[in-house]
PDB file of C-alpha atoms in Angstrom:
ATOM      1  CA  MET A   8      16.867  60.835   1.664  1.00  0.00           C
ATOM      2  CA  THR A   9      14.936  59.535   4.678  1.00  0.00           C
ATOM      3  CA  VAL A  10      15.631  60.594   8.243  1.00  0.00           C
ATOM      4  CA  VAL A  11      16.898  57.072   8.953  1.00  0.00           C
ATOM      5  CA  SER A  12      19.322  57.187   5.996  1.00  0.00           C
ATOM      6  CA  TRP A  13      20.545  60.624   6.996  1.00  0.00           C
ATOM      7  CA  ALA A  14      21.073  59.521  10.598  1.00  0.00           C
ATOM      8  CA  ARG A  15      22.838  56.316   9.522  1.00  0.00           C
ATOM      9  CA  LEU A  16      25.229  58.266   7.275  1.00  0.00           C
ATOM     10  CA  GLY A  17      25.960  60.732  10.054  1.00  0.00           C
ATOM     11  CA  LEU A  18      26.657  58.001  12.569  1.00  0.00           C
ATOM     12  CA  ALA A  19      28.842  56.071  10.123  1.00  0.00           C
ATOM     13  CA  LYS A  20      31.018  59.163   9.629  1.00  0.00           C
ATOM     14  CA  ARG A  21      31.433  59.887  13.346  1.00  0.00           C
ATOM     15  CA  ALA A  22      31.654  56.414  14.868  1.00  0.00           C
ATOM     16  CA  LYS A  23      34.964  54.817  15.748  1.00  0.00           C
ATOM     17  CA  LEU A  24      33.401  51.375  15.382  1.00  0.00           C
ATOM     18  CA  CYS A  25      30.174  50.239  13.703  1.00  0.00           C
ATOM     19  CA  ILE A  26      28.536  47.020  14.938  1.00  0.00           C
ATOM     20  CA  LEU A  27      25.972  45.125  12.899  1.00  0.00           C
ATOM     21  CA  PRO A  28      24.184  41.816  13.613  1.00  0.00           C
ATOM     22  CA  ASN A  29      25.328  39.761  10.588  1.00  0.00           C
ATOM     23  CA  LYS A  30      27.647  39.750   7.553  1.00  0.00           C
ATOM     24  CA  GLN A  31      24.969  40.655   5.022  1.00  0.00           C
ATOM     25  CA  ARG A  32      23.809  43.673   7.025  1.00  0.00           C
ATOM     26  CA  ALA A  33      27.425  44.743   7.574  1.00  0.00           C
ATOM     27  CA  ALA A  34      28.167  44.533   3.846  1.00  0.00           C
ATOM     28  CA  ASN A  35      25.040  46.512   3.031  1.00  0.00           C
ATOM     29  CA  PHE A  36      25.923  49.112   5.664  1.00  0.00           C
ATOM     30  CA  ILE A  37      29.451  49.544   4.267  1.00  0.00           C
ATOM     31  CA  TYR A  38      28.101  49.847   0.728  1.00  0.00           C
ATOM     32  CA  ALA A  39      25.317  52.288   1.657  1.00  0.00           C
ATOM     33  CA  THR A  40      27.406  54.546   3.895  1.00  0.00           C
ATOM     34  CA  LYS A  41      30.786  54.244   2.136  1.00  0.00           C
ATOM     35  CA  THR A  42      32.289  54.154   5.617  1.00  0.00           C
ATOM     36  CA  GLN A  43      36.015  53.644   6.054  1.00  0.00           C
ATOM     37  CA  LYS A  44      35.547  52.987   9.773  1.00  0.00           C
ATOM     38  CA  LYS A  45      35.958  49.588  11.402  1.00  0.00           C
ATOM     39  CA  VAL A  46      32.825  47.426  11.068  1.00  0.00           C
ATOM     40  CA  ASP A  47      32.352  44.354  13.276  1.00  0.00           C
ATOM     41  CA  VAL A  48      29.628  41.732  13.331  1.00  0.00           C
ATOM     42  CA  VAL A  49      28.194  40.827  16.728  1.00  0.00           C
ATOM     43  CA  TRP A  50      25.316  38.387  16.807  1.00  0.00           C
ATOM     44  CA  ASN A  51      22.447  39.317  19.111  1.00  0.00           C
ATOM     45  CA  CYS A  52      22.175  36.014  20.971  1.00  0.00           C
ATOM     46  CA  PRO A  53      21.596  35.265  24.645  1.00  0.00           C
ATOM     47  CA  ARG A  54      24.502  34.169  26.804  1.00  0.00           C
ATOM     48  CA  LYS A  55      24.315  30.609  28.208  1.00  0.00           C
ATOM     49  CA  GLU A  56      23.454  31.869  31.685  1.00  0.00           C
ATOM     50  CA  GLU A  57      20.499  33.817  30.218  1.00  0.00           C
ATOM     51  CA  VAL A  58      18.834  30.711  28.796  1.00  0.00           C
ATOM     52  CA  SER A  59      16.377  29.023  31.122  1.00  0.00           C
ATOM     53  CA  PRO A  60      15.645  25.301  31.205  1.00  0.00           C
ATOM     54  CA  THR A  61      12.849  23.934  29.051  1.00  0.00           C
ATOM     55  CA  ARG A  62       9.494  23.472  30.740  1.00  0.00           C
ATOM     56  CA  SER A  63       6.224  21.857  29.818  1.00  0.00           C
ATOM     57  CA  LEU A  64       3.659  23.930  27.928  1.00  0.00           C
ATOM     58  CA  TRP A  65       0.974  22.714  30.302  1.00  0.00           C
ATOM     59  CA  GLU A  66       2.522  23.519  33.696  1.00  0.00           C
ATOM     60  CA  GLU A  67       0.101  26.370  34.299  1.00  0.00           C
ATOM     61  CA  ASN A  68      -3.537  27.117  33.586  1.00  0.00           C
ATOM     62  CA  GLU A  69      -2.562  30.088  31.409  1.00  0.00           C
ATOM     63  CA  LEU A  70      -0.628  29.831  28.194  1.00  0.00           C
ATOM     64  CA  TRP A  71       1.297  33.025  27.442  1.00  0.00           C
ATOM     65  CA  VAL A  72       2.390  33.754  23.870  1.00  0.00           C
ATOM     66  CA  LEU A  73       5.361  36.149  23.630  1.00  0.00           C
ATOM     67  CA  TYR A  74       6.079  38.624  20.869  1.00  0.00           C
ATOM     68  CA  HIS A  75       9.331  40.580  21.178  1.00  0.00           C
ATOM     69  CA  GLY A  76      10.626  43.130  18.703  1.00  0.00           C
ATOM     70  CA  SER A  77       9.527  46.164  16.769  1.00  0.00           C
ATOM     71  CA  VAL A  78       5.761  46.592  16.969  1.00  0.00           C
ATOM     72  CA  VAL A  79       4.867  47.219  13.347  1.00  0.00           C
ATOM     73  CA  PRO A  80       2.064  45.763  11.180  1.00  0.00           C
ATOM     74  CA  GLN A  81       4.490  43.538   9.224  1.00  0.00           C
ATOM     75  CA  ARG A  82       5.863  41.843  12.362  1.00  0.00           C
ATOM     76  CA  LEU A  83       2.834  41.863  14.674  1.00  0.00           C
ATOM     77  CA  PRO A  84      -0.230  41.986  12.435  1.00  0.00           C
ATOM     78  CA  LEU A  85      -3.606  43.135  13.730  1.00  0.00           C
ATOM     79  CA  ALA A  86      -4.798  39.632  12.770  1.00  0.00           C
ATOM     80  CA  VAL A  87      -3.005  38.322  15.884  1.00  0.00           C
ATOM     81  CA  ILE A  88      -5.439  40.254  18.090  1.00  0.00           C
ATOM     82  CA  HIS A  89      -8.377  38.946  16.056  1.00  0.00           C
ATOM     83  CA  ALA A  90      -7.036  35.374  16.340  1.00  0.00           C
ATOM     84  CA  LEU A  91      -6.536  35.713  20.102  1.00  0.00           C
ATOM     85  CA  ALA A  92     -10.217  36.626  20.455  1.00  0.00           C
ATOM     86  CA  LEU A  93     -11.126  33.261  18.880  1.00  0.00           C
ATOM     87  CA  LEU A  94      -8.929  31.247  21.241  1.00  0.00           C
ATOM     88  CA  PRO A  95      -9.741  30.001  24.764  1.00  0.00           C
ATOM     89  CA  LYS A  96      -9.557  32.616  27.520  1.00  0.00           C
ATOM     90  CA  ARG A  97      -6.526  30.940  29.094  1.00  0.00           C
ATOM     91  CA  ILE A  98      -4.381  31.963  26.105  1.00  0.00           C
ATOM     92  CA  LYS A  99      -2.827  35.407  26.501  1.00  0.00           C
ATOM     93  CA  LEU A 100      -0.396  37.623  24.592  1.00  0.00           C
ATOM     94  CA  LEU A 101       2.670  39.340  26.037  1.00  0.00           C
ATOM     95  CA  VAL A 102       4.134  42.060  23.773  1.00  0.00           C
ATOM     96  CA  VAL A 103       7.603  43.363  24.576  1.00  0.00           C
ATOM     97  CA  GLY A 104       8.863  45.903  22.089  1.00  0.00           C
ATOM     98  CA  TYR A 105       8.780  49.338  20.582  1.00  0.00           C
ATOM     99  CA  GLU A 106       7.139  51.305  17.825  1.00  0.00           C
ATOM    100  CA  THR A 107       9.398  52.430  15.015  1.00  0.00           C
ATOM    101  CA  VAL A 108       9.379  55.966  13.616  1.00  0.00           C
ATOM    102  CA  GLY A 109       7.156  54.755  10.779  1.00  0.00           C
ATOM    103  CA  SER A 110       4.652  52.992  13.036  1.00  0.00           C
ATOM    104  CA  GLN A 111       3.777  55.620  15.639  1.00  0.00           C
ATOM    105  CA  GLY A 112       0.333  54.915  17.095  1.00  0.00           C
ATOM    106  CA  TYR A 113       0.260  51.234  16.118  1.00  0.00           C
ATOM    107  CA  VAL A 114       0.454  49.960  19.709  1.00  0.00           C
ATOM    108  CA  GLN A 115      -2.550  52.135  20.530  1.00  0.00           C
ATOM    109  CA  GLU A 116      -4.387  50.658  17.530  1.00  0.00           C
ATOM    110  CA  LEU A 117      -3.656  47.129  18.799  1.00  0.00           C
ATOM    111  CA  LYS A 118      -4.834  48.074  22.311  1.00  0.00           C
ATOM    112  CA  GLU A 119      -8.036  49.607  20.970  1.00  0.00           C
ATOM    113  CA  LYS A 120      -8.770  46.492  18.916  1.00  0.00           C
ATOM    114  CA  ALA A 121      -8.242  44.315  22.016  1.00  0.00           C
ATOM    115  CA  VAL A 122     -10.710  46.501  23.950  1.00  0.00           C
ATOM    116  CA  GLN A 123     -13.191  46.386  21.056  1.00  0.00           C
ATOM    117  CA  LEU A 124     -12.998  42.572  20.982  1.00  0.00           C
ATOM    118  CA  GLY A 125     -13.252  42.327  24.782  1.00  0.00           C
ATOM    119  CA  ILE A 126      -9.848  40.701  25.247  1.00  0.00           C
ATOM    120  CA  ASN A 127      -7.796  43.605  26.614  1.00  0.00           C
ATOM    121  CA  GLN A 128      -7.299  41.670  29.894  1.00  0.00           C
ATOM    122  CA  ARG A 129      -5.553  38.962  27.850  1.00  0.00           C
ATOM    123  CA  VAL A 130      -3.021  41.254  26.175  1.00  0.00           C
ATOM    124  CA  ASP A 131      -0.081  42.783  28.048  1.00  0.00           C
ATOM    125  CA  PHE A 132       1.937  45.496  26.269  1.00  0.00           C
ATOM    126  CA  ILE A 133       5.190  45.937  28.183  1.00  0.00           C
ATOM    127  CA  GLY A 134       7.185  48.335  26.017  1.00  0.00           C
ATOM    128  CA  ILE A 135      10.982  48.302  26.057  1.00  0.00           C
ATOM    129  CA  LEU A 136      12.851  46.397  28.770  1.00  0.00           C
ATOM    130  CA  PRO A 137      16.523  46.128  29.719  1.00  0.00           C
ATOM    131  CA  ARG A 138      18.055  42.838  28.561  1.00  0.00           C
ATOM    132  CA  ARG A 139      17.930  41.029  31.937  1.00  0.00           C
ATOM    133  CA  GLN A 140      14.304  42.042  32.510  1.00  0.00           C
ATOM    134  CA  LEU A 141      13.457  40.964  28.967  1.00  0.00           C
ATOM    135  CA  PHE A 142      14.802  37.461  29.611  1.00  0.00           C
ATOM    136  CA  ASN A 143      12.985  37.290  32.960  1.00  0.00           C
ATOM    137  CA  ARG A 144       9.669  38.290  31.376  1.00  0.00           C
ATOM    138  CA  SER A 145      10.173  35.936  28.429  1.00  0.00           C
ATOM    139  CA  ARG A 146      10.437  33.038  30.878  1.00  0.00           C
ATOM    140  CA  GLU A 147       6.771  33.679  31.740  1.00  0.00           C
ATOM    141  CA  ALA A 148       5.754  32.656  28.213  1.00  0.00           C
ATOM    142  CA  GLN A 149       5.361  29.118  26.951  1.00  0.00           C
ATOM    143  CA  LEU A 150       5.313  30.025  23.267  1.00  0.00           C
ATOM    144  CA  GLY A 151       6.916  32.676  21.081  1.00  0.00           C
ATOM    145  CA  ILE A 152       5.717  34.047  17.763  1.00  0.00           C
ATOM    146  CA  ALA A 153       7.543  35.742  14.904  1.00  0.00           C
ATOM    147  CA  PHE A 154       6.188  36.885  11.562  1.00  0.00           C
ATOM    148  CA  VAL A 155       8.814  37.426   8.884  1.00  0.00           C
ATOM    149  CA  SER A 156       7.844  37.248   5.234  1.00  0.00           C
ATOM    150  CA  PRO A 157      10.448  35.548   3.023  1.00  0.00           C
ATOM    151  CA  GLU A 158       9.252  37.699   0.117  1.00  0.00           C
ATOM    152  CA  THR A 159       9.922  41.310   0.981  1.00  0.00           C
ATOM    153  CA  GLY A 160      11.777  44.297  -0.377  1.00  0.00           C
ATOM    154  CA  ASP A 161      12.612  45.427   3.173  1.00  0.00           C
ATOM    155  CA  PHE A 162      16.326  44.751   3.708  1.00  0.00           C
ATOM    156  CA  ASN A 163      15.860  44.612   7.465  1.00  0.00           C
ATOM    157  CA  GLN A 164      13.342  41.779   7.092  1.00  0.00           C
ATOM    158  CA  GLN A 165      15.461  39.949   4.501  1.00  0.00           C
ATOM    159  CA  THR A 166      18.309  39.625   7.026  1.00  0.00           C
ATOM    160  CA  MET A 167      16.220  38.312   9.928  1.00  0.00           C
TER     161      MET A 167
END
């Protein structure tokens, strides 16, 4: 049993309420943990007041590309850093997120590759931000990227 599975089972036993982001993940959680506790689904969506108005991609000289989420090879491949090096200098990458237990050191690997390719000034690794700060920083970007393979055995990726 993995540390994550052990922790999930322990939390499911002790929690008064378990919240998951969609029905499929909730069903899987109930099945995997055999919990008898209350399980609710709460979608992780911004509130209306958190959404900013649309703006032109060409308002500024720089074009910021935003990645937000877990910083793991499957979701933010090293190829993104290589691709950025091939693009005009005005295109930059903003990374807001966290390393998972299984990806410790990956952010450092991405940073080192950016230095090696001479583009470290065009990549900004923020780390984890509180929700309001996350939305404020995301407004700086004109484009967002997400890499999710439709063919995966990873349940987490299947439900994204």
